[in-house]
XYZ file of C-alpha atoms in Angstrom:
362
model
C 74.326 85.525 65.121
C 72.497 87.297 67.925
C 73.232 87.687 71.611
C 72.254 91.358 71.597
C 69.867 90.963 74.554
C 69.733 88.814 77.681
C 68.038 85.448 77.661
C 64.488 85.297 78.972
C 62.818 82.766 81.239
C 59.857 82.606 78.852
C 58.596 84.193 75.646
C 57.221 87.312 77.360
C 60.490 87.994 79.151
C 62.389 87.625 75.875
C 60.046 90.200 74.295
C 60.511 92.503 77.304
C 64.269 92.357 76.737
C 63.895 93.071 73.013
C 61.702 96.083 73.804
C 64.125 97.402 76.397
C 66.953 97.166 73.862
C 64.807 98.979 71.254
C 64.692 96.078 68.804
C 60.904 96.000 69.142
C 59.553 99.530 68.845
C 55.925 99.363 67.709
C 52.804 97.916 69.292
C 51.800 95.783 66.285
C 55.166 94.046 66.221
C 55.126 93.517 69.980
C 51.648 91.953 69.833
C 52.719 89.563 67.083
C 55.844 88.472 68.967
C 53.912 87.882 72.190
C 51.170 85.942 70.406
C 53.473 83.202 69.086
C 55.759 81.332 71.465
C 59.183 80.965 69.875
C 59.716 77.659 71.708
C 56.853 76.084 69.739
C 59.070 76.184 66.641
C 61.941 74.288 68.281
C 62.373 70.544 68.413
C 61.527 69.307 71.903
C 65.115 68.470 72.876
C 66.343 71.989 72.039
C 63.611 74.083 73.691
C 65.882 75.126 76.577
C 67.578 77.521 74.137
C 64.386 79.001 72.685
C 64.462 82.241 74.692
C 68.094 83.059 74.079
C 68.886 85.744 71.530
C 70.664 83.266 69.296
C 70.072 81.634 65.930
C 69.290 77.911 65.931
C 69.936 75.311 63.239
C 69.321 71.582 63.156
C 69.701 69.875 59.815
C 67.732 71.989 57.354
C 65.624 73.601 60.097
C 66.764 77.108 60.940
C 65.613 80.061 63.037
C 67.322 83.452 63.047
C 68.087 85.240 66.311
C 65.124 87.105 67.884
C 66.897 90.464 67.503
C 67.148 89.861 63.737
C 63.477 88.952 63.392
C 62.602 92.048 65.426
C 64.526 94.340 63.082
C 63.000 92.610 60.045
C 59.439 92.966 61.346
C 59.962 96.646 62.184
C 61.617 97.401 58.831
C 58.804 95.749 56.838
C 56.300 98.295 58.210
C 53.450 95.788 57.955
C 49.809 96.821 57.689
C 46.554 94.869 57.355
C 45.656 93.824 53.819
C 49.167 93.878 52.329
C 50.767 91.066 50.330
C 53.932 89.431 51.703
C 56.510 87.085 50.172
C 58.968 85.250 52.429
C 61.961 83.862 50.511
C 63.466 81.057 52.565
C 60.359 80.752 54.748
C 61.851 77.955 56.883
C 59.808 76.961 59.938
C 57.081 79.511 59.188
C 57.684 81.364 62.478
C 58.177 84.731 60.790
C 55.380 84.121 58.261
C 52.930 83.342 61.069
C 53.811 86.526 62.976
C 53.379 88.509 59.758
C 50.002 86.813 59.199
C 48.718 88.145 62.523
C 49.245 91.701 61.255
C 48.127 91.229 57.632
C 44.692 90.019 58.686
C 42.177 87.993 56.664
C 42.433 90.073 53.494
C 46.206 89.976 53.145
C 48.384 87.643 51.077
C 51.037 85.531 52.814
C 53.304 83.364 50.631
C 56.547 81.550 51.379
C 59.166 79.809 49.232
C 61.411 77.192 50.849
C 64.089 75.081 49.187
C 63.786 71.982 51.395
C 60.601 69.903 51.258
C 61.184 68.468 54.753
C 61.220 72.004 56.166
C 57.959 72.769 54.341
C 56.356 69.788 56.107
C 57.769 70.986 59.440
C 56.348 74.489 58.832
C 52.911 73.089 57.986
C 52.889 71.038 61.196
C 53.807 74.095 63.270
C 51.171 76.208 61.530
C 48.517 73.560 62.179
C 49.574 73.361 65.843
C 49.281 77.144 66.230
C 45.829 77.329 64.640
C 44.433 74.389 66.603
C 45.890 75.018 70.059
C 46.952 78.636 70.638
C 44.546 80.976 72.390
C 46.360 83.831 70.662
C 44.777 82.721 67.394
C 41.349 83.964 68.523
C 42.691 87.407 69.424
C 43.570 88.155 65.791
C 42.171 87.738 62.326
C 44.837 85.619 60.699
C 46.294 85.578 57.196
C 47.307 81.938 56.899
C 50.666 81.409 55.136
C 50.911 79.250 52.005
C 54.272 77.564 51.371
C 55.721 76.206 48.116
C 58.907 74.227 47.552
C 61.593 75.600 45.258
C 64.622 77.812 44.830
C 63.719 81.461 45.377
C 66.070 82.455 42.542
C 63.857 80.581 40.083
C 60.518 82.307 40.651
C 58.433 82.413 37.492
C 58.817 85.796 35.742
C 55.044 86.105 35.342
C 54.435 86.006 39.109
C 52.541 88.797 40.818
C 54.494 91.507 42.631
C 54.239 92.006 46.388
C 53.902 94.875 48.858
C 56.494 93.371 51.192
C 59.327 90.912 50.521
C 61.840 89.371 52.909
C 64.766 87.148 51.989
C 66.209 85.053 54.813
C 69.546 84.249 53.132
C 72.548 86.325 52.104
C 72.019 88.042 48.737
C 74.945 88.855 46.483
C 75.057 92.095 44.505
C 74.296 90.340 41.197
C 70.878 89.236 42.545
C 69.836 92.648 43.894
C 67.814 93.657 40.805
C 66.116 90.258 40.699
C 64.877 90.820 44.255
C 63.794 94.391 43.550
C 61.632 93.258 40.630
C 59.470 91.236 43.039
C 58.214 94.511 44.566
C 55.244 96.677 43.724
C 55.788 100.431 43.559
C 55.613 101.615 47.162
C 56.725 98.205 48.382
C 59.490 97.334 50.855
C 62.185 94.677 50.469
C 64.292 93.586 53.456
C 67.276 91.292 52.888
C 70.878 90.662 53.936
C 72.843 92.336 51.151
C 76.636 92.145 51.308
C 76.708 91.467 55.073
C 74.224 94.257 55.915
C 70.550 93.850 56.683
C 69.163 96.257 54.117
C 65.784 97.919 53.606
C 64.928 98.922 50.030
C 61.775 100.906 49.254
C 60.505 101.081 45.686
C 59.481 104.740 45.307
C 58.759 104.565 41.551
C 58.989 102.226 38.535
C 62.774 102.741 38.456
C 63.365 104.618 41.711
C 64.615 103.142 44.982
C 65.590 104.219 48.480
C 68.125 102.081 50.322
C 68.842 102.007 54.045
C 71.382 99.842 55.846
C 69.936 98.581 59.144
C 72.683 96.563 60.831
C 75.613 94.248 60.158
C 74.608 90.598 59.883
C 76.023 87.239 58.890
C 73.703 84.993 56.868
C 74.382 81.842 54.876
C 74.318 82.789 51.181
C 71.506 81.946 48.790
C 71.896 78.522 47.235
C 72.387 78.831 43.510
C 70.094 76.816 41.213
C 71.497 73.483 40.105
C 70.579 72.479 36.557
C 73.067 69.619 36.272
C 70.370 66.947 36.116
C 68.096 68.271 33.394
C 69.866 71.382 32.217
C 66.541 73.213 32.564
C 65.362 75.742 35.087
C 62.678 74.526 37.486
C 60.433 77.548 37.702
C 58.719 78.191 41.031
C 55.046 79.044 40.602
C 53.716 80.980 43.561
C 50.193 80.323 44.851
C 47.460 82.303 43.072
C 45.945 85.237 44.935
C 42.641 83.540 45.706
C 39.346 85.298 46.336
C 37.788 84.212 49.615
C 34.623 82.154 49.503
C 31.315 83.570 50.721
C 31.446 81.046 53.565
C 34.866 82.335 54.664
C 33.721 85.957 54.467
C 30.702 85.112 56.608
C 32.922 83.466 59.239
C 35.218 86.516 59.343
C 32.251 88.884 59.669
C 30.541 86.820 62.400
C 33.731 86.480 64.453
C 34.374 90.214 64.088
C 30.839 91.031 65.273
C 31.158 88.730 68.298
C 34.467 90.378 69.241
C 32.792 93.807 69.120
C 29.974 92.570 71.365
C 32.496 91.152 73.853
C 34.386 94.469 73.825
C 31.173 96.441 74.429
C 30.167 94.132 77.281
C 33.600 94.550 78.855
C 33.405 98.333 78.532
C 29.939 98.347 80.093
C 30.973 96.081 82.949
C 34.129 98.041 83.774
C 32.764 101.537 83.229
C 35.606 103.219 81.419
C 36.919 99.891 80.182
C 39.836 99.829 82.587
C 40.036 96.693 84.638
C 41.048 96.812 88.262
C 44.778 96.308 88.479
C 45.829 92.861 89.712
C 46.650 92.613 93.391
C 50.254 92.026 94.201
C 51.769 91.391 97.553
C 53.143 94.649 98.887
C 56.837 94.374 99.503
C 57.900 95.599 102.911
C 61.364 96.999 103.450
C 62.658 96.131 106.857
C 64.762 98.823 108.465
C 68.184 97.568 109.379
C 70.779 98.926 111.754
C 73.392 101.094 110.132
C 77.012 100.441 110.890
C 79.590 103.184 110.460
C 83.234 102.274 109.904
C 85.700 105.039 110.830
C 89.325 104.909 109.619
C 91.807 106.762 111.794
C 95.461 106.480 110.814
C 96.204 102.733 110.929
C 93.452 101.815 113.358
C 89.882 100.990 112.534
C 87.014 101.954 114.813
C 83.538 100.516 114.244
C 80.560 102.185 115.790
C 76.865 101.459 115.508
C 74.373 104.272 115.045
C 71.037 103.142 116.375
C 67.952 104.437 118.079
C 67.102 103.004 121.503
C 63.702 102.063 120.206
C 65.088 100.240 117.109
C 65.071 96.825 118.725
C 61.425 97.092 119.724
C 60.420 98.539 116.350
C 62.239 95.761 114.508
C 60.387 93.076 116.456
C 57.071 94.813 115.826
C 57.791 95.029 112.096
C 58.644 91.324 111.909
C 55.351 90.504 113.614
C 53.446 92.867 111.276
C 55.073 91.262 108.259
C 54.161 87.775 109.498
C 50.510 88.785 109.979
C 50.383 90.425 106.546
C 51.760 87.290 104.888
C 49.065 85.189 106.549
C 46.333 87.616 105.439
C 47.483 87.696 101.822
C 48.082 83.977 101.320
C 44.831 83.388 99.348
C 45.708 86.112 96.842
C 49.115 84.546 96.223
C 47.614 81.480 94.575
C 48.312 81.152 90.882
C 45.700 83.000 88.833
C 43.313 81.002 86.703
C 44.300 80.721 83.047
C 42.846 83.512 80.898
C 39.382 82.871 79.513
C 38.964 82.664 75.747
C 35.862 84.862 75.612
C 35.379 84.456 71.868
C 35.296 80.684 72.178
C 32.951 80.808 75.167
C 30.581 83.151 73.356
C 30.503 81.046 70.177
C 29.840 77.848 72.152
C 26.938 79.545 73.954
C 25.176 80.546 70.717
C 21.985 78.636 69.732
C 23.630 77.153 66.641
C 24.207 73.618 65.360
C 27.486 72.168 66.605
C 29.054 71.887 63.113
C 28.505 75.621 62.585
C 30.030 76.436 65.991
C 33.086 74.382 65.176
C 33.366 76.043 61.801
C 33.346 79.472 63.459
C 36.106 78.228 65.773
C 38.216 76.844 62.902
C 37.761 73.369 64.444
C 40.216 74.340 67.129
C 41.047 71.799 69.822
C 41.223 74.242 72.744
């Protein structure tokens, strides 16, 4: 489903359309959507459709419509440091956007039924970390994916602050999903053809809000025909970060603060000069008045005797202005990754520099 907003020419235009239609309403969600290009999660031959507000499916690979992901991200009310479980994590597109908000001290887990989709998600995650300049603008909570049926999660698993299910949930599985939540947590899922937000307000207390009508493929029921036994899904442990990782996070954070302070100092109040755009001139045109009188039509032109001269002068002015502004119309240089440049300039051994940059290729 989808089609709620117009197609965009690129990822930013798609996000502009989602904002205008009020699907994206908060700055954190907007930043996450702009940071990750939706087209990167499409197979090459289907990328022409990436910026349409439509779901996409090819084999086991599936992406929901952008308007759906927007509503999900807004409903989850994500904050840094929270734990997140994505049931039916698919390509990892949503999990990666969530990871940009959770930050380095969050938890980001996904369960996906199809092992080939898990491999696809890992490839896309690796591509994002190694090539996207957006990666250096955030502190990222990297998703961890496990293969299995999300209806067979081990009962001794930890509970989460936020849970999303990307498949249609029947009423008989509602309590199962709720039990994955901590008190104060939020669950978003398609429940009986409605995208539904459920907040756990107490050990046995819940608030439910219907967001919008949706159509999702239903959850696939576990199949025990082969062994007759349940194949429990064991979620990744909540690992404590190593001292080395903590040092990298702290160093990168300090460098970002230095860059911000230098920018503030250079620009005074921190506001950069607005980019120069070519000023659009509006050429005055003659006005024609059509007068209807009974069955005859009379056309008369209202003009000033000096209009012809003025029009010629304006054309000449416009031509001169275009010649003067030609240099500024060249395509701007690609944005500089200041964090990368600063790290590479530090008097450190190369292996340490590359570690600070997560061994990124760009």
